[in-house]
mmCIF file of C-alpha atoms in Angstrom:
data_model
loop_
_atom_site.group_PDB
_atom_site.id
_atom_site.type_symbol
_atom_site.label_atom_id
_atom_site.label_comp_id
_atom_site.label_asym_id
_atom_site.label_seq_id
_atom_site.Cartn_x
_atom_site.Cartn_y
_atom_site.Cartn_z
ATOM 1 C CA UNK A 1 -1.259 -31.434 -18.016
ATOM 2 C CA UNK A 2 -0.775 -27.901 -16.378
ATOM 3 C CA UNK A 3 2.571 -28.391 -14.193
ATOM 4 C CA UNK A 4 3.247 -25.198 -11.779
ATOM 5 C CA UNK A 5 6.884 -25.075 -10.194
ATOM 6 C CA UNK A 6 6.640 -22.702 -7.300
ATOM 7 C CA UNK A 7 8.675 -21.785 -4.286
ATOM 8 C CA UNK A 8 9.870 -18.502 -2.596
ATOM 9 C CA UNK A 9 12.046 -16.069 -3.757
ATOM 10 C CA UNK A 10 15.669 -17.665 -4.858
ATOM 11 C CA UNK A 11 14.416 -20.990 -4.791
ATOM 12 C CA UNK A 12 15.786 -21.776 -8.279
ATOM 13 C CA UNK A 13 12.417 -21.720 -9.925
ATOM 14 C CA UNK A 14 14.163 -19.899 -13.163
ATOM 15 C CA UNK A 15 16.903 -22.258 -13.061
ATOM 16 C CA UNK A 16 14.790 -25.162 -13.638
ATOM 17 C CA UNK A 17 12.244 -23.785 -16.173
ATOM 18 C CA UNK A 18 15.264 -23.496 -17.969
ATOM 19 C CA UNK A 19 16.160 -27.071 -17.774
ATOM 20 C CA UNK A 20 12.656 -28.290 -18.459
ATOM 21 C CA UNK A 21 12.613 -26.304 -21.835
ATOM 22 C CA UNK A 22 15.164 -28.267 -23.216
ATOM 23 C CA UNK A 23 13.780 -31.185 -21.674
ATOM 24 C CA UNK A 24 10.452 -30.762 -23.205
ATOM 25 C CA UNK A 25 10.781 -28.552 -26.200
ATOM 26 C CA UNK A 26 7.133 -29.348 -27.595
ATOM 27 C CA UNK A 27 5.630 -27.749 -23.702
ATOM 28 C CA UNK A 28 4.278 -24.548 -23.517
ATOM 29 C CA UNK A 29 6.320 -22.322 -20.927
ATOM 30 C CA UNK A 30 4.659 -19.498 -19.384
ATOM 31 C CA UNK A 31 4.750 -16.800 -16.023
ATOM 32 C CA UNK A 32 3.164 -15.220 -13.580
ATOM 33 C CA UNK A 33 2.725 -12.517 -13.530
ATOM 34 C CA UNK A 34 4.094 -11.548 -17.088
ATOM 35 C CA UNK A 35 2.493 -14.628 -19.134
ATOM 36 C CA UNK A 36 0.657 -12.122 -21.006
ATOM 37 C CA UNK A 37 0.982 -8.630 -22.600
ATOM 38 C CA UNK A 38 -1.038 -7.010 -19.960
ATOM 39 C CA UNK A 39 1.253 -9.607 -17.579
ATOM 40 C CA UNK A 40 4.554 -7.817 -18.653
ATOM 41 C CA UNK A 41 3.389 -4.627 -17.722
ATOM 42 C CA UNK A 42 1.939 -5.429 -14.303
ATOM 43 C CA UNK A 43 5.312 -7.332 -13.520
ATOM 44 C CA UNK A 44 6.886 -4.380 -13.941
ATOM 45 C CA UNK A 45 4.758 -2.689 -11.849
ATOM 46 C CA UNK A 46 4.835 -5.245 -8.964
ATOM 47 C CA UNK A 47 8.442 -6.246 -9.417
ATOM 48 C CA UNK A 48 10.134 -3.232 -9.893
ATOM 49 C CA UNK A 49 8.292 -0.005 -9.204
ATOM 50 C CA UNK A 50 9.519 2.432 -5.992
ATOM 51 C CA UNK A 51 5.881 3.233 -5.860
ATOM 52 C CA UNK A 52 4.238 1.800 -2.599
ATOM 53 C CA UNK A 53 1.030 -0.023 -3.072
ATOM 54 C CA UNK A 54 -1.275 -1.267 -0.723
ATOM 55 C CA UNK A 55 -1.883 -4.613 -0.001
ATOM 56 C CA UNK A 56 -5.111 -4.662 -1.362
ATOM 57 C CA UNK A 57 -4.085 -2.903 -4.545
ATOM 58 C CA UNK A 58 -1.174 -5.613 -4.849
ATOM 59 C CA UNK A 59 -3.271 -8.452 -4.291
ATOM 60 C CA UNK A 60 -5.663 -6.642 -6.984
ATOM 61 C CA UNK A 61 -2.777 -6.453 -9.890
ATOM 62 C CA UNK A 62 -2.180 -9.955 -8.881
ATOM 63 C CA UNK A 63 -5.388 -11.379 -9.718
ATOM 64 C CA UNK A 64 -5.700 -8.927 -12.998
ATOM 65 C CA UNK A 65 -2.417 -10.689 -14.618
ATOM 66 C CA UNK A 66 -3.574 -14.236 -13.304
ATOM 67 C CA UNK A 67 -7.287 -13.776 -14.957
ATOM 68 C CA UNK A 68 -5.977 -12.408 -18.201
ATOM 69 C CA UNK A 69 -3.075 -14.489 -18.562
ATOM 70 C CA UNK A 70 -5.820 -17.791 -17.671
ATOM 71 C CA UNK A 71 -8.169 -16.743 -20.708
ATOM 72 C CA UNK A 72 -5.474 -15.414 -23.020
ATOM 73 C CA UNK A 73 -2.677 -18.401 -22.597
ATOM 74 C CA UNK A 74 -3.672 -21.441 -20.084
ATOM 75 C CA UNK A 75 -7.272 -22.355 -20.949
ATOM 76 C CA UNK A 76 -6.627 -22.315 -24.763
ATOM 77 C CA UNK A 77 -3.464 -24.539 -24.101
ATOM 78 C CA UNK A 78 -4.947 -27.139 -21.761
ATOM 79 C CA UNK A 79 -4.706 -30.382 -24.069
ATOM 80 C CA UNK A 80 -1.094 -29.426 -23.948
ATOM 81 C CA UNK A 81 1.797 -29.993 -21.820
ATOM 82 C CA UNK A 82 2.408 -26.625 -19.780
ATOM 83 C CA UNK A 83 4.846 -25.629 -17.230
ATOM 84 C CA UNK A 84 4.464 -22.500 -15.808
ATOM 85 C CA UNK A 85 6.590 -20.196 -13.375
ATOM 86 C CA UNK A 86 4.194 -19.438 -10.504
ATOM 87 C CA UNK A 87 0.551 -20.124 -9.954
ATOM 88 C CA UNK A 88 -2.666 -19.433 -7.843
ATOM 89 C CA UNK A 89 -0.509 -20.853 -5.522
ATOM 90 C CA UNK A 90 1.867 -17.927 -5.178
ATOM 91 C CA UNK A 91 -1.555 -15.628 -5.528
ATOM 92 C CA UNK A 92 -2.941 -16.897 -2.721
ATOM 93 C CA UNK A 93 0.086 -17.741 -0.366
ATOM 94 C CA UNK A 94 1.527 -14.474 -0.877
ATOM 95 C CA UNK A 95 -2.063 -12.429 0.098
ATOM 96 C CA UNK A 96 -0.711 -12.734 3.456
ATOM 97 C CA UNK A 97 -3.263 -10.971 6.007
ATOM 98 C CA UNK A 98 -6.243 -11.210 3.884
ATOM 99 C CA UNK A 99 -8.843 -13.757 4.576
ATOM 100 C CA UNK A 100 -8.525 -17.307 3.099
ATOM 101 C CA UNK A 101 -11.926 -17.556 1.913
ATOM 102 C CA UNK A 102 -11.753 -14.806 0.532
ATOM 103 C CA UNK A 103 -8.694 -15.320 -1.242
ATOM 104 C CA UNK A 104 -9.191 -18.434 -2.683
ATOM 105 C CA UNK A 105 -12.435 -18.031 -3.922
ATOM 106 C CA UNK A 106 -11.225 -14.875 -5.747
ATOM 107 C CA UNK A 107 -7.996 -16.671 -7.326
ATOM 108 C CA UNK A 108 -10.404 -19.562 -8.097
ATOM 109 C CA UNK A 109 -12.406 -16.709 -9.719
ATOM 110 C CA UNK A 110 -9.582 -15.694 -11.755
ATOM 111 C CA UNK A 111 -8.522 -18.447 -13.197
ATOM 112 C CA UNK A 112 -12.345 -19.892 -13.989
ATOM 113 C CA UNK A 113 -11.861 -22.718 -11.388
ATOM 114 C CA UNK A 114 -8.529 -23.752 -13.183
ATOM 115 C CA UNK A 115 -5.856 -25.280 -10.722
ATOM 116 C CA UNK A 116 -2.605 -26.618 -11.461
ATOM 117 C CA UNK A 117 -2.430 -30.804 -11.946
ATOM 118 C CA UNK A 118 0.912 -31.200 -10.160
ATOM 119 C CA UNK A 119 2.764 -28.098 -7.643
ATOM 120 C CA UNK A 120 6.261 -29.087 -7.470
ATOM 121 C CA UNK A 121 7.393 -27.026 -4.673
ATOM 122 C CA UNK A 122 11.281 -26.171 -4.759
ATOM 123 C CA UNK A 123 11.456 -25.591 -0.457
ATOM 124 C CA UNK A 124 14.418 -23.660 1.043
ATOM 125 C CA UNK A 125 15.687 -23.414 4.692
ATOM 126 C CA UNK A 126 15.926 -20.949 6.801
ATOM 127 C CA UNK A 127 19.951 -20.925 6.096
ATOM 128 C CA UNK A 128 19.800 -21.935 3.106
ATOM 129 C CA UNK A 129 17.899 -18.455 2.225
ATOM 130 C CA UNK A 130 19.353 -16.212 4.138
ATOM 131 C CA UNK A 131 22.394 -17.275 2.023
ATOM 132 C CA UNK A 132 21.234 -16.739 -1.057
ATOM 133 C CA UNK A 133 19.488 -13.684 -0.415
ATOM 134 C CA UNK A 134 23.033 -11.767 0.908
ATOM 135 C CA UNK A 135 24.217 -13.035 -2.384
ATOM 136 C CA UNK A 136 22.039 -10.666 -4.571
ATOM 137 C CA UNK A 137 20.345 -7.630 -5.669
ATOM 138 C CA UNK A 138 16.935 -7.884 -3.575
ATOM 139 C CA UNK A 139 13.666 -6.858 -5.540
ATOM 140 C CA UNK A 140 10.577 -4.917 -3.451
ATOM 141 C CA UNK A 141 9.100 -9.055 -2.272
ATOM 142 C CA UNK A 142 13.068 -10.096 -1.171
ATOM 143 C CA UNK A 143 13.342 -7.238 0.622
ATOM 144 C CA UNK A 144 10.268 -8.236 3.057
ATOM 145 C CA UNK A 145 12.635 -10.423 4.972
ATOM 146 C CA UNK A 146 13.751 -14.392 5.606
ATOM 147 C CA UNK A 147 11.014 -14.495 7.779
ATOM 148 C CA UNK A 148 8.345 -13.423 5.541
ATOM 149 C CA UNK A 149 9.018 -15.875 2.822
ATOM 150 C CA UNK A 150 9.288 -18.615 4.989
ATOM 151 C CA UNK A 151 5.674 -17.566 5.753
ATOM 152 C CA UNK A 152 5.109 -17.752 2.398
ATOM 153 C CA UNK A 153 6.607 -20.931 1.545
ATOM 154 C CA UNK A 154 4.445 -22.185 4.832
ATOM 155 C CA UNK A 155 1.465 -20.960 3.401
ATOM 156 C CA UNK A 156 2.320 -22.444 -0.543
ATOM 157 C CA UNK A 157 1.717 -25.897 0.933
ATOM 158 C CA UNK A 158 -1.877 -25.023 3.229
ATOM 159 C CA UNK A 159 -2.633 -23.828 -0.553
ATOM 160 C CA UNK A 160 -2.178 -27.177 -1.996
ATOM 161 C CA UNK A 161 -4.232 -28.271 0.787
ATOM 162 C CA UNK A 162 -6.987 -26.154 0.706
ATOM 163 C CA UNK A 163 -7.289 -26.704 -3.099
ATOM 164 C CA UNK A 164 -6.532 -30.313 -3.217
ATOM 165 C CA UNK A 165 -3.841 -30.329 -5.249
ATOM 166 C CA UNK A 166 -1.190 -32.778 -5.780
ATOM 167 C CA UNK A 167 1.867 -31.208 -4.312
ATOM 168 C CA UNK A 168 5.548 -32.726 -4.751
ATOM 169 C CA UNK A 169 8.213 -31.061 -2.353
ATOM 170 C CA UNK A 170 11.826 -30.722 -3.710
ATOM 171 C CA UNK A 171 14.564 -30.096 -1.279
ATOM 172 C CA UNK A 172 15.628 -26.835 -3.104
ATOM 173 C CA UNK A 173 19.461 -26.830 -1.259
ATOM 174 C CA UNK A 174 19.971 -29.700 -3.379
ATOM 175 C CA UNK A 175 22.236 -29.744 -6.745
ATOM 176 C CA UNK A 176 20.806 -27.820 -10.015
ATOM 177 C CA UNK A 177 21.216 -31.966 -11.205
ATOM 178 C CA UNK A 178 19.745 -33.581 -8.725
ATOM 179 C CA UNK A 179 16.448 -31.031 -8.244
ATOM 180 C CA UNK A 180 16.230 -31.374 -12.390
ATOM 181 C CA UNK A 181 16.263 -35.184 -12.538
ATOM 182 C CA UNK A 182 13.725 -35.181 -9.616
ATOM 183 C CA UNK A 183 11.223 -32.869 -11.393
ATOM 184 C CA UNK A 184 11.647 -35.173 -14.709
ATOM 185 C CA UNK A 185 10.123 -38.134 -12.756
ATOM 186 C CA UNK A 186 7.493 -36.581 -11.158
ATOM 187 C CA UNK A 187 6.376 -35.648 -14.805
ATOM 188 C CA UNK A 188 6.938 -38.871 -16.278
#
């Protein structure tokens, strides 16, 4: 079963992979972008690099880490339990201003027609973000604005849609606890 936990920026995502790995220590835990060797450098690239890159070329790195981390790491590993940190999800919802069609056919391209079984989607408020963004360090994405993720959190779930993929919405305000025991049934 491939299990994707997504959600914007701050949502606790990293938080609860965390959990989940002692949870289920015989699952394979992976990333994206950075679930592969040529993943780690394009994270860096995307994540942390001053240099400017068009949305195009971002979109473009995007889909490089998703196809190479698919072949290298998800396909081999499909009769196993995986739970991974992002998704074609977050490749398609955060192409904002490129065409749908376009987008999802090229994710879907990517990944060999691989899609997540379950999306459990850790969903934040408007408040509740704006919170926990003053609280931190902002990388080159968190620096886009409230407004902007909550775009992208919008479009996350006409992703699921589109795809037809089961999608499980946690309220992401919630306790640490509470979101962890929640994700633990919806994989049981």
């Amino acid at each position: 079963m491939y299990v994707v936990i997504e959600g914007i920026d701050t949502a606790g995502k990293s938080t609860q992979i965390s959990l989940l790995k002692s949870a289920y220590p015989y699952a394979l835990f992976t990333l994206e972008p950075g679930g592969s060797e040529l993943g780690v450098r394009l994270r860096e690239i995307l994540l942390e690099s001053e240099m400017a890159l068009t949305q195009r070329a971002e979109f473009l790195l995007f889909l490089s880490d998703r196809a190479e981390h698919c072949s290298k790491v998800l396909l081999p590993n499909r009769d196993k339990l995986i739970i991974s940190d992002r998704s074609l999800i977050s490749g398609i919802a955060y192409a904002k201003g490129l065409e749908w069609e376009e987008v999802v056919a090229l994710n879907l391209f990517a990944t060999q027609g691989m899609k997540p079984d379950i999306v459990v989607l850790l969903e934040l408020s408007k408040e509740e973000l704006t919170k926990r963004l003053s609280a931190k360090k902002q990388d080159s994405i968190e620096l886009r604005g409230v407004e902007y993720l909550l775009e992208i959190q919008e479009r996350m779930i006409r992703a699921c849609e589109i795809l037809g993929v089961r999608l499980c919405k946690i309220n992401a305000s919630r306790s640490v606890e509470k979101i962890h025991s929640q994700i633990k049934e919806i994989l049981t």
